[in-house]
Short mmCIF file of C-alpha atoms and ligand atoms in Angstrom, two decimals:
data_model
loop_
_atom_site.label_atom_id
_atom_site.label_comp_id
_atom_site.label_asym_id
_atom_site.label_seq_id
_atom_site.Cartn_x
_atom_site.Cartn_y
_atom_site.Cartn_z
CA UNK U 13 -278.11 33.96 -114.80
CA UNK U 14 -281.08 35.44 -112.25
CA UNK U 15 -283.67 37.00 -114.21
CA UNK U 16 -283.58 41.13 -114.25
CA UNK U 17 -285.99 42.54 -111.16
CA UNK U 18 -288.31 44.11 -112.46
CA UNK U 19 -288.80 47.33 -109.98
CA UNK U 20 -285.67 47.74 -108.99
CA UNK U 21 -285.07 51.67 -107.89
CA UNK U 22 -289.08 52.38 -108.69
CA UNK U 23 -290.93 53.78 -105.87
CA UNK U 24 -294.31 52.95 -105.24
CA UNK U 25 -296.91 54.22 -103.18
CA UNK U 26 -299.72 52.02 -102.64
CA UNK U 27 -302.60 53.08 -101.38
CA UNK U 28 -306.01 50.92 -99.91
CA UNK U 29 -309.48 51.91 -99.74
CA UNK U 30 -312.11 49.99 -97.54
CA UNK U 31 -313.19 46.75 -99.56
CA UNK U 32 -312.45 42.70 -98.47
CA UNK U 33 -309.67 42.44 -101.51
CA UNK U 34 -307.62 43.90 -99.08
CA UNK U 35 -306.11 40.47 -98.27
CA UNK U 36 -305.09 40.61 -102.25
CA UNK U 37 -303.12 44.01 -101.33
CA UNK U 38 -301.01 42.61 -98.99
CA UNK U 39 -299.89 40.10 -101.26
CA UNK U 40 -299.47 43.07 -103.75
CA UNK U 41 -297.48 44.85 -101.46
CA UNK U 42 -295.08 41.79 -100.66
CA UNK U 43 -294.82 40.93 -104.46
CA UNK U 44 -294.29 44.76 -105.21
CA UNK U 45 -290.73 44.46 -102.96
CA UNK U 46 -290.40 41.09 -104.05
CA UNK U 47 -289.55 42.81 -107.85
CA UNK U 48 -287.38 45.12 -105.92
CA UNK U 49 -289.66 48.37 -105.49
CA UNK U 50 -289.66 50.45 -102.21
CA UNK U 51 -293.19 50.41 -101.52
CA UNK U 52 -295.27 53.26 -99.38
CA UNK U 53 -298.71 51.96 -98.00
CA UNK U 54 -301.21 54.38 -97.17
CA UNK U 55 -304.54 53.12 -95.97
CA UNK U 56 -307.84 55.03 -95.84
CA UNK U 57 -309.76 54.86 -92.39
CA UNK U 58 -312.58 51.94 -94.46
CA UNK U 59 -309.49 49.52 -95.13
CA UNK U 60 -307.86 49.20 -91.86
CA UNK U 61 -310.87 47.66 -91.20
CA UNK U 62 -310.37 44.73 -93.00
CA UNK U 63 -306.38 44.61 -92.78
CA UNK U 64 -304.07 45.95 -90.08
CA UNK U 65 -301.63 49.00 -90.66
CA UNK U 66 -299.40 46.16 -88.26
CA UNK U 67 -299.79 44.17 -91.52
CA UNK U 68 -298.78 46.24 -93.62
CA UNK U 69 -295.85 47.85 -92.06
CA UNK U 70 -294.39 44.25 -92.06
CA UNK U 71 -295.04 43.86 -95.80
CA UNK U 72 -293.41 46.56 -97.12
CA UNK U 73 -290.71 47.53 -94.60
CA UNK U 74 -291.75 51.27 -93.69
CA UNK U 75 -294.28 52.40 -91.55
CA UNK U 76 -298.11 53.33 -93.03
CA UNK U 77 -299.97 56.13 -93.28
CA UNK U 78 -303.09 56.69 -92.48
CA UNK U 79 -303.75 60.27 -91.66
CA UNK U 80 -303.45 63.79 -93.11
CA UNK U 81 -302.34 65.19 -89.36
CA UNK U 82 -299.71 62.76 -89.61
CA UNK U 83 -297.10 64.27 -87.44
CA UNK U 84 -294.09 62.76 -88.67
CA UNK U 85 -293.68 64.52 -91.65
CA UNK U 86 -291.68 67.87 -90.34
CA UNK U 87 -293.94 70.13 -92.44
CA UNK U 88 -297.07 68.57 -92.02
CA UNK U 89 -297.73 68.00 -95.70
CA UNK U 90 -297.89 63.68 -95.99
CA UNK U 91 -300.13 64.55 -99.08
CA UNK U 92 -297.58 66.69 -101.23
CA UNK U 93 -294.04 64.53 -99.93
CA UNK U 94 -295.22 60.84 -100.63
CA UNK U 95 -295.27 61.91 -103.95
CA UNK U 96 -292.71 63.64 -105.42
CA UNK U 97 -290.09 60.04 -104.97
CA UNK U 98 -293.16 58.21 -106.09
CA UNK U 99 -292.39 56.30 -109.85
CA UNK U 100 -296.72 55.32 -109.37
CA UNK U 101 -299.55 55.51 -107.53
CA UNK U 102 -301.58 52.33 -107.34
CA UNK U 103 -304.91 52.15 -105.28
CA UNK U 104 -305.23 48.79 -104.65
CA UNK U 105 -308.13 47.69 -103.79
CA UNK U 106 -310.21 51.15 -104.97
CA UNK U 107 -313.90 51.37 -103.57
CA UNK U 108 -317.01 52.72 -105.94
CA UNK U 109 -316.46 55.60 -103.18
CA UNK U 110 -313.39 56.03 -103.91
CA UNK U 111 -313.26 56.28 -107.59
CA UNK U 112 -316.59 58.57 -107.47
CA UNK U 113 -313.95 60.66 -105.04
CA UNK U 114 -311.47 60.70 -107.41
CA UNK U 115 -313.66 61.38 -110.08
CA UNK U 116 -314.69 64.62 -108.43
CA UNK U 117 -311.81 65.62 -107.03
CA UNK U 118 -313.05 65.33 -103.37
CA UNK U 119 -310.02 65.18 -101.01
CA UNK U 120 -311.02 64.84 -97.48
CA UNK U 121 -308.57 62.10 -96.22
CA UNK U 122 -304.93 61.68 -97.29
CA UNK U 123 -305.32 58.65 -99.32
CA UNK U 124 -307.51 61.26 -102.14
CA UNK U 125 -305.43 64.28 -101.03
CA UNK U 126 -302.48 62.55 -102.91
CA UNK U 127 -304.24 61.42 -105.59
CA UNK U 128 -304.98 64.85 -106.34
CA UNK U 129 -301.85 66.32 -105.23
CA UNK U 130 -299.57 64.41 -107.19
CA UNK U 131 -297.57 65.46 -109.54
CA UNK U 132 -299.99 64.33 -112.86
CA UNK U 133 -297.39 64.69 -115.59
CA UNK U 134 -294.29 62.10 -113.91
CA UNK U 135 -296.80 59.63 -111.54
CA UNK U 136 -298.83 57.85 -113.30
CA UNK U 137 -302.26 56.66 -111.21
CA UNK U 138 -302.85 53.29 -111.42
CA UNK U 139 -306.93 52.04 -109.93
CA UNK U 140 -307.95 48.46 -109.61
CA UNK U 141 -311.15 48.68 -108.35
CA UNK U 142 -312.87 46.04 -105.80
CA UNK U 143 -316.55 45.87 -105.74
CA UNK U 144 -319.84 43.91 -106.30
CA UNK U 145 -320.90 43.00 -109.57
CA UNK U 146 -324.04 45.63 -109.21
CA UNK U 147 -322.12 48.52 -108.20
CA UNK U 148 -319.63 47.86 -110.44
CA UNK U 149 -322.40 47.45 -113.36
CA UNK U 150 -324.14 51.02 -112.11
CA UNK U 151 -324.56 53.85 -114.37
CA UNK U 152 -322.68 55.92 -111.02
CA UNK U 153 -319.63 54.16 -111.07
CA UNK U 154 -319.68 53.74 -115.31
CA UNK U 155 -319.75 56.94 -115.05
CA UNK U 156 -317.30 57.76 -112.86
CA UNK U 157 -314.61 54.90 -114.06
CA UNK U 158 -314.70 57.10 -117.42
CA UNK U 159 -314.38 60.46 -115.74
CA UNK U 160 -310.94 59.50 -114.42
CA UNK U 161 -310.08 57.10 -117.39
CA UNK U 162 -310.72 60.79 -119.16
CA UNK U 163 -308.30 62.59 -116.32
CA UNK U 164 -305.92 60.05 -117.32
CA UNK U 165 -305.80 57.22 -114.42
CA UNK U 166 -305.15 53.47 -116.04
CA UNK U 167 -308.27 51.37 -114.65
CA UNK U 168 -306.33 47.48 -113.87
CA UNK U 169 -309.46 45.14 -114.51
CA UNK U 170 -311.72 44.31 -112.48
CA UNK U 171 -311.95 40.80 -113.22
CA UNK U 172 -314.72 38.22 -113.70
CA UNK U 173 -315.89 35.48 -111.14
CA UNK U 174 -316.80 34.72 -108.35
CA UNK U 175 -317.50 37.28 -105.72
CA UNK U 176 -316.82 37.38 -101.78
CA UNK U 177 -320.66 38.44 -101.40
CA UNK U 178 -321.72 35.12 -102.67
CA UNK U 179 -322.70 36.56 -106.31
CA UNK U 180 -320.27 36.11 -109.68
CA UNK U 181 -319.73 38.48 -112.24
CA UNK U 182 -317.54 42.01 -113.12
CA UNK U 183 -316.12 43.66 -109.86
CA UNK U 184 -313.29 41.15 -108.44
CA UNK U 185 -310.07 42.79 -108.09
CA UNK U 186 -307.24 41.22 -110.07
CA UNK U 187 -305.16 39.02 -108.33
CA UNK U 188 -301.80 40.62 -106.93
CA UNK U 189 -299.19 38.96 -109.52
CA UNK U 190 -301.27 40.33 -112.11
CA UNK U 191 -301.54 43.73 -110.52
CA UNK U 192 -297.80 43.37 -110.30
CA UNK U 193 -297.11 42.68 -113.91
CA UNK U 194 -299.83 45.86 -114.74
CA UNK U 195 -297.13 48.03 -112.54
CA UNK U 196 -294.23 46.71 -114.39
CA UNK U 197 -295.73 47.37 -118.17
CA UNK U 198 -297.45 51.19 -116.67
CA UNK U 199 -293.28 51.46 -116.09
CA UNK U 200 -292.02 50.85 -119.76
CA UNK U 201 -291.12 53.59 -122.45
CA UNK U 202 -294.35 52.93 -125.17
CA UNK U 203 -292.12 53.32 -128.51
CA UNK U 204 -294.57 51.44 -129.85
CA UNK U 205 -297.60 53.06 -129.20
CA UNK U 206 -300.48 52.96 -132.09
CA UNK U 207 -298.61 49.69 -134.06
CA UNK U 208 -299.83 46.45 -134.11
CA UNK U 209 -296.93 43.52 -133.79
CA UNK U 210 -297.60 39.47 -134.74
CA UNK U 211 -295.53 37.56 -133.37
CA UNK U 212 -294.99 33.78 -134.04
CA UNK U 213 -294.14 31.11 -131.16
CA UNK U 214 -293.24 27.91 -130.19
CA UNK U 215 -292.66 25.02 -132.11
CA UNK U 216 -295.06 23.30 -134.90
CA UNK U 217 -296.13 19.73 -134.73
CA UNK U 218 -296.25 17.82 -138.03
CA UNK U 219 -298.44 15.13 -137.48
CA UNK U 220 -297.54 11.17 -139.08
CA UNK U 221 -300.55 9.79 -137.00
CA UNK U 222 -303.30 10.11 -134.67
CA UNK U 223 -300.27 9.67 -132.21
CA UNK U 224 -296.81 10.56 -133.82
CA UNK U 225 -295.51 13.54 -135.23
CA UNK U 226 -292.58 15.47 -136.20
CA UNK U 227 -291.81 18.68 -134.00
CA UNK U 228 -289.04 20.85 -133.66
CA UNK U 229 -287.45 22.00 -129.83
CA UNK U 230 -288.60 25.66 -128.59
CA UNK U 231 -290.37 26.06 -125.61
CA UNK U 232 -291.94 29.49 -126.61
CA UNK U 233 -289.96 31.93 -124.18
CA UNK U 234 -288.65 34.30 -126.14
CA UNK U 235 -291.92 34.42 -128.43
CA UNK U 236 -294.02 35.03 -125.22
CA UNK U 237 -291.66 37.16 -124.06
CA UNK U 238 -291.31 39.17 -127.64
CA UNK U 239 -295.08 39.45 -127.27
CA UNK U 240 -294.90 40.58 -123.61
CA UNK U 241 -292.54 43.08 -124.39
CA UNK U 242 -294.38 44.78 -127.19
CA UNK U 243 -297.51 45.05 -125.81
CA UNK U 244 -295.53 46.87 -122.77
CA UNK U 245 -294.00 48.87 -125.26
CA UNK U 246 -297.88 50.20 -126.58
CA UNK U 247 -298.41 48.02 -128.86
CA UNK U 248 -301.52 45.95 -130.05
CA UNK U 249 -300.48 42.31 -130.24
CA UNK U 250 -301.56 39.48 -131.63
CA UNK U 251 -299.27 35.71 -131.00
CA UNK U 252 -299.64 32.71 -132.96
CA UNK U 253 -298.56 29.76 -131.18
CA UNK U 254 -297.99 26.15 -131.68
CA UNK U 255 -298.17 23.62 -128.92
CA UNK U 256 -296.70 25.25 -125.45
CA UNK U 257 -297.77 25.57 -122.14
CA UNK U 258 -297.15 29.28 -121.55
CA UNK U 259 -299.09 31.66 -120.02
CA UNK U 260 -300.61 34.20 -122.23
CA UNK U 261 -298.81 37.64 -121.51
CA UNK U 262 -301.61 40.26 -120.38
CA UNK U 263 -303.68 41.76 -123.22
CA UNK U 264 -302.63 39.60 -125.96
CA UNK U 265 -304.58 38.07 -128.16
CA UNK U 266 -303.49 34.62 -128.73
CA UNK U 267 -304.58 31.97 -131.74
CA UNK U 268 -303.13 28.22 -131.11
CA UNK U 269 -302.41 26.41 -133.85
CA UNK U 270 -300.30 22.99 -134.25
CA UNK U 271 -298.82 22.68 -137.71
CA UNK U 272 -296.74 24.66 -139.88
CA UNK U 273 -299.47 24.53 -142.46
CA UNK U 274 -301.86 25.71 -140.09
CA UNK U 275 -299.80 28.78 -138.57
CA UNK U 276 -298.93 29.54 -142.16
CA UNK U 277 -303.02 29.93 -142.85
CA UNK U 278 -303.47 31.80 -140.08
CA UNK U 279 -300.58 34.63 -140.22
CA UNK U 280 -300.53 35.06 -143.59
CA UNK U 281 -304.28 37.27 -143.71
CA UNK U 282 -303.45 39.25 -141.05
CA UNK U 283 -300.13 39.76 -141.80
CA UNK U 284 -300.82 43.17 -143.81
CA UNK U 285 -302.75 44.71 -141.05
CA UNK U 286 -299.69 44.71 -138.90
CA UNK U 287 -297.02 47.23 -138.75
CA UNK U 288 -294.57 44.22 -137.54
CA UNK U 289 -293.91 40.77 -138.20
CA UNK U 290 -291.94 38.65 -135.85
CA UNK U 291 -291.01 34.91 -136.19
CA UNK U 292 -289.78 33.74 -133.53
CA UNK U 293 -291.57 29.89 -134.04
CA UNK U 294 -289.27 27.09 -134.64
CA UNK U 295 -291.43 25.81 -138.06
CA UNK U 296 -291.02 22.57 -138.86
CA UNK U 297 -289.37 22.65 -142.13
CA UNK U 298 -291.14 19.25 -143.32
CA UNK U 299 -293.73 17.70 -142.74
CA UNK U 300 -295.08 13.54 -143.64
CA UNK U 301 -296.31 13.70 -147.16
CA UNK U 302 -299.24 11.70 -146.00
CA UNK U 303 -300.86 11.64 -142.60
CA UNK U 304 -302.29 7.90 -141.84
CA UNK U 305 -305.98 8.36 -140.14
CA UNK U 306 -304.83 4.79 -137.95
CA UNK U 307 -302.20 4.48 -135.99
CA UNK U 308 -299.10 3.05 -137.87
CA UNK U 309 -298.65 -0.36 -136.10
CA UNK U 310 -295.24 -2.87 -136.08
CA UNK U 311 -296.51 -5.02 -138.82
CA UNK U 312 -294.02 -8.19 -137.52
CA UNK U 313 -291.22 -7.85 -140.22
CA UNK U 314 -288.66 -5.32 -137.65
CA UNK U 315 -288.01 -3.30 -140.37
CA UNK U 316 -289.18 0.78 -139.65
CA UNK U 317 -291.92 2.69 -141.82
CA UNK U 318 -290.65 4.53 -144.14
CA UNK U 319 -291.93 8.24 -143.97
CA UNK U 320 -291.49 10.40 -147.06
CA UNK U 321 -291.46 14.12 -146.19
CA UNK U 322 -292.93 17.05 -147.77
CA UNK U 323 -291.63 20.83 -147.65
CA UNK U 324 -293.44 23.22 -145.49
CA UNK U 325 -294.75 26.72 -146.62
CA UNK U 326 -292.17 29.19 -145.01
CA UNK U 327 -294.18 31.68 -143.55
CA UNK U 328 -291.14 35.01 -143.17
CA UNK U 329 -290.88 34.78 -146.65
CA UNK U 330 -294.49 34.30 -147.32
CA UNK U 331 -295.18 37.38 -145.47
CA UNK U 332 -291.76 39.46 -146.62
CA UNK U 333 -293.16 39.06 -149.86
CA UNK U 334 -296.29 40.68 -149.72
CA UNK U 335 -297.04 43.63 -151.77
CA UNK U 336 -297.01 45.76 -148.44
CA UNK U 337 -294.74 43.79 -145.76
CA UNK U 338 -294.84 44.77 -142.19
CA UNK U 339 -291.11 45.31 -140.95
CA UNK U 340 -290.04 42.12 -141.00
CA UNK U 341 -287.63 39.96 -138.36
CA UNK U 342 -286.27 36.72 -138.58
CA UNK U 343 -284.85 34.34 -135.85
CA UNK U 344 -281.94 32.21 -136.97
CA UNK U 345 -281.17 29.41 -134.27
CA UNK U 346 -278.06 27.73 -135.67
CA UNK U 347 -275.62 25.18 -134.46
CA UNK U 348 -272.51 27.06 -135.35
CA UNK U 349 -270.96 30.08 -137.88
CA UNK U 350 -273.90 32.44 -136.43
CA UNK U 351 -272.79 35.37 -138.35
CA UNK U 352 -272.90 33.86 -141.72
CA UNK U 353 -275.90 31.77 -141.31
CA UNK U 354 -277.64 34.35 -140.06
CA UNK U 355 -276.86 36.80 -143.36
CA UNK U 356 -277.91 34.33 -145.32
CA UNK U 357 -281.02 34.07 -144.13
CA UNK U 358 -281.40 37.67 -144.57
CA UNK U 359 -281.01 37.59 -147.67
CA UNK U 360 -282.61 34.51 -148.31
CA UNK U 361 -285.34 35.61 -146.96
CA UNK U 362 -285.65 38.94 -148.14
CA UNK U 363 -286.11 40.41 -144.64
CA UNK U 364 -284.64 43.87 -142.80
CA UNK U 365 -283.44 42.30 -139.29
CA UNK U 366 -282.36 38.40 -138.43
CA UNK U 367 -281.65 37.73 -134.96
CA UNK U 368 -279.27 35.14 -134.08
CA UNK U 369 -278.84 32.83 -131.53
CA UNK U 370 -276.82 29.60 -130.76
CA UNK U 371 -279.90 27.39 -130.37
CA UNK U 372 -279.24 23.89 -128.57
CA UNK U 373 -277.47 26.88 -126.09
CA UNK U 374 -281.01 28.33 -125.07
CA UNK U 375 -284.02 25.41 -125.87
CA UNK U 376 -285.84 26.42 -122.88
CA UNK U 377 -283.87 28.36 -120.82
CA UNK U 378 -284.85 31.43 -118.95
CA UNK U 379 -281.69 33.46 -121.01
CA UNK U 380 -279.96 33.80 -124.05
CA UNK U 381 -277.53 36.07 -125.83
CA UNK U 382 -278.53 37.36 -129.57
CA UNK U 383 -276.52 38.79 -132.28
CA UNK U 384 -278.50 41.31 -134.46
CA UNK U 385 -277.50 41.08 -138.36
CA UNK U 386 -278.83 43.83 -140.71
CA UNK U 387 -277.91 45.33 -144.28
CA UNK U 388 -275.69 47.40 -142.43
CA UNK U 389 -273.76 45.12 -140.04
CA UNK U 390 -273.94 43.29 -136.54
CA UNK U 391 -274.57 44.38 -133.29
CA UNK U 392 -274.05 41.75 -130.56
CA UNK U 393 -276.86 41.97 -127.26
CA UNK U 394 -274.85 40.50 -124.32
CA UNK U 395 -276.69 37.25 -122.22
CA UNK U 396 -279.53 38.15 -120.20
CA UNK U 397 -282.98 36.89 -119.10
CA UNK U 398 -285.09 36.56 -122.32
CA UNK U 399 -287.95 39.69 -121.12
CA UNK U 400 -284.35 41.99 -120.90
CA UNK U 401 -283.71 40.88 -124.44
CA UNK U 402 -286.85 41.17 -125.78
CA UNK U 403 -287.01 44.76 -124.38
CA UNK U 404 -284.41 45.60 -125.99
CA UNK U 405 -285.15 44.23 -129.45
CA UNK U 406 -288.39 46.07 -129.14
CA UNK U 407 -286.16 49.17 -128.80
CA UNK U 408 -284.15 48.49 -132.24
CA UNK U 409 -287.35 47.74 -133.93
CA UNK U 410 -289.23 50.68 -132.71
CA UNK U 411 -285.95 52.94 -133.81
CA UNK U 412 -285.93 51.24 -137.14
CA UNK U 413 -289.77 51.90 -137.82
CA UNK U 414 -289.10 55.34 -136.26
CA UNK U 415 -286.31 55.79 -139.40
CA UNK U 416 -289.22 54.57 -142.33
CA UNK U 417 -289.57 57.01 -144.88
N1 LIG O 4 -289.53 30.28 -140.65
C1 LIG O 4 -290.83 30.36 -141.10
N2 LIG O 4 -291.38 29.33 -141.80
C2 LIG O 4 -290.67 28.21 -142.05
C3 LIG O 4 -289.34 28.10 -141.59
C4 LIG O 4 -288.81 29.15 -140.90
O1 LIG O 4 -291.48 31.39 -140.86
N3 LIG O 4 -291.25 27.22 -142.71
C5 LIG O 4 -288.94 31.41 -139.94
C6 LIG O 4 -288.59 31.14 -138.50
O2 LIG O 4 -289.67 31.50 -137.66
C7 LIG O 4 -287.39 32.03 -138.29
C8 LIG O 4 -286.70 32.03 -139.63
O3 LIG O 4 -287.72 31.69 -140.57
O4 LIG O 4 -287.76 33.36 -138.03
C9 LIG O 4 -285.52 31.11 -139.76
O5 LIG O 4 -285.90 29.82 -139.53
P1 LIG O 4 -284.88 28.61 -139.72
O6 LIG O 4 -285.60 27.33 -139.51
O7 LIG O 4 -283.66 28.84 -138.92
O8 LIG O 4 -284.51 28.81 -141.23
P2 LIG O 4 -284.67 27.90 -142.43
O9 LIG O 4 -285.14 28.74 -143.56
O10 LIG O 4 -285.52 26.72 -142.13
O11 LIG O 4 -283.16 27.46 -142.69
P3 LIG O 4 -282.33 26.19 -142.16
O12 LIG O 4 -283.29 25.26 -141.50
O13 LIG O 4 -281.74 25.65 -143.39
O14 LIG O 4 -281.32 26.76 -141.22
#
């Protein structure tokens, strides 16, 4: 199964102002078709001085503008047509004199021309600014940044680090995969604007000693992308993982923990300021009764330690029974009888949704197929890549909030 591209049919012009993250852009630009948008470059006079319209061109497969007297547009009018296909406008990298342009309105070269001409209400403007720590930090450009934050342009960093001037701090433009993802979430519906989601991931690790333990398999995926998903979708998220190596989705907040015990402590008080709960960890359903602070060693006799096992809190239920639950939604990851199983967890567990899979058919895969079990049936979600699926449970879970009395 390839994994959904993320841009197909969007439409994006990109335009560059003068600044040395230029070289970022035109990995922006290649990424941007890459995830299957059709991307416009239009460069202000400043940045073709540090990157070639040549460049450019190559990059994104049409030819760049640069000018307002750009012939080639029958009418004339490059500032009003590049805009009405567009799906965004991203200025990529945008100068302090740029954004104190746009936050004025000035529009004396085609690159601000569009900005202003566009058409507000259906293109969103997207500005990752590019500058030096100090003129980032100035009251001028403060200023400014909230002026078109307040005219309703989405400001994409700036990062922290090390600078091409020599100095480190605020002002580095974000690097162009993360631009890219910034693109794709700007693109989503926002169902869940204003709620707050948990979401549980990974598996736990039950520890015997200092260098055993018990674990289950998950490698995270579809909690990351569960958490990716909703924080597209508007949402304020907050992920509690066990031990993976995943990236953290953008603007995220993430706590690690390792043991069942542990993600248990940690879910359970902050459970009641969310609006959703969704466990998507594979918990260790025991743990050793006793944990030995030495390493257990072969004592000579060939016979194995015996470990005696304890039950582990079971932190859905835990949180479904709350005085004031937030929507709650299982995962069920069975073996076989998918259906059934995954009822009786839902009633089991006292919960609204349970979303089954086949497990040892998806440990770590990029895809899966899920079958959605509620009071008032099933609803099967074909195979796809897990960020499709996760989209699309965001969807029934935003509908089903949507329906709360
Ligand atoms: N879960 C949990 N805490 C536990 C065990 C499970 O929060 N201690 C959650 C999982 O995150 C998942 C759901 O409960 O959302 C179902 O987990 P699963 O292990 O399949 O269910 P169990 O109750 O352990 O049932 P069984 O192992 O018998 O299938």
């Amino acid at each position: 199964m390839t994994t959904a591209l993320q841009l197909d049919n969007r439409h994006i012009v990109l335009g560059l102002t003068g600044g040395v993250a230029c070289y970022k852009a035109a990995v922006l630009a290649r990424a941007l078709v890459k995830s299957g948008a059709t991307v416009q470059v239009v460069m202000t006079e400043a940045a073709e001085r540090f990157v070639t319209a040549v460049t450019m061109q190559a990059l994104s497969g049409r030819p760049v503008y640069t000018s307002q007297w750009d012939a080639r547009e029958a009418n004339n009018m490059a500032h009003i047509n590049l805009t009405r296909a567009a799906d965004a406008l991203v200025i990529a990298p945008a100068s302090a004199d740029f954004i104190a342009k746009l936050a004025n309105g000035l529009s004396d070269e085609l690159l601000s021309l569009l900005c202003l001409a566009r058409p507000i209400g259906r293109c969103p403007l997207l500005v990752a600014p590019a500058m030096n720590r100090e003129m980032w930090l100035h009251p001028a450009t403060q200023r400014n940044i909230a002026r078109i934050r307040a005219d309703g342009a989405q400001v994409l960093g700036p990062a922290d680090g090390d600078q091409a001037c020599g100095e480190s701090g605020d002002g580095r433009m974000l690097e162009a995969s993360e631009l890219c993802d910034e693109v794709v979430a700007a693109l989503q519906p926002k169902p869940l604007r204003g709620r707050r989601v948990l979401v549980t991931a990974g598996p736990t690790f039950e520890a015997i000693d200092p260098v055993r333990g018990i674990t289950n398999l998950s490698s995270g995926k579809m909690g990351f992308a569960l958490a990716r998903a909703a924080q597209e979708a508007g949402a304020e998220v907050t992920l509690v993982v066990g031990p993976v190596s995943l990236p953290t989705p953008r603007h995220v907040r993430r706590v690690d923990v390792a043991s069942a015990r542990q993600m248990h402590d940690v879910v359970l008080p902050l459970a009641a300021a969310h609006d959703v709960f969704v466990a998507t960890a594979a918990v260790a359903d025991w743990r050793p009764a006793s944990y030995a602070q030495r390493k257990i060693k072969k004592d000579g006799s060939h016979s194995a330690p015996a470990i005696e096992l304890a039950e582990n809190p079971d932190i859905l239920a835990a949180v479904a029974r709350l005085p004031k639950p937030p929507f709650c939604v299982g995962f069920a990851a069975e073996t076989d009888d998918l259906a059934r199983n995954a009822r009786a967890k839902l009633e089991r567990k006292n919960v609204p949704l349970i979303v089954g899979n086949i497990g040892p058919a998806t440990f770590g895969r990029d895809d899966n197929a899920l079958l959605l079990v509620d009071a008032r049936g099933e609803r099967q979600v074909p195979a796809a890549d897990k960020l499709t699926l996760a989209r699309e449970l965001v969807r029934e879970i935003a509908a089903r909030l949507e329906a709360q009395p």
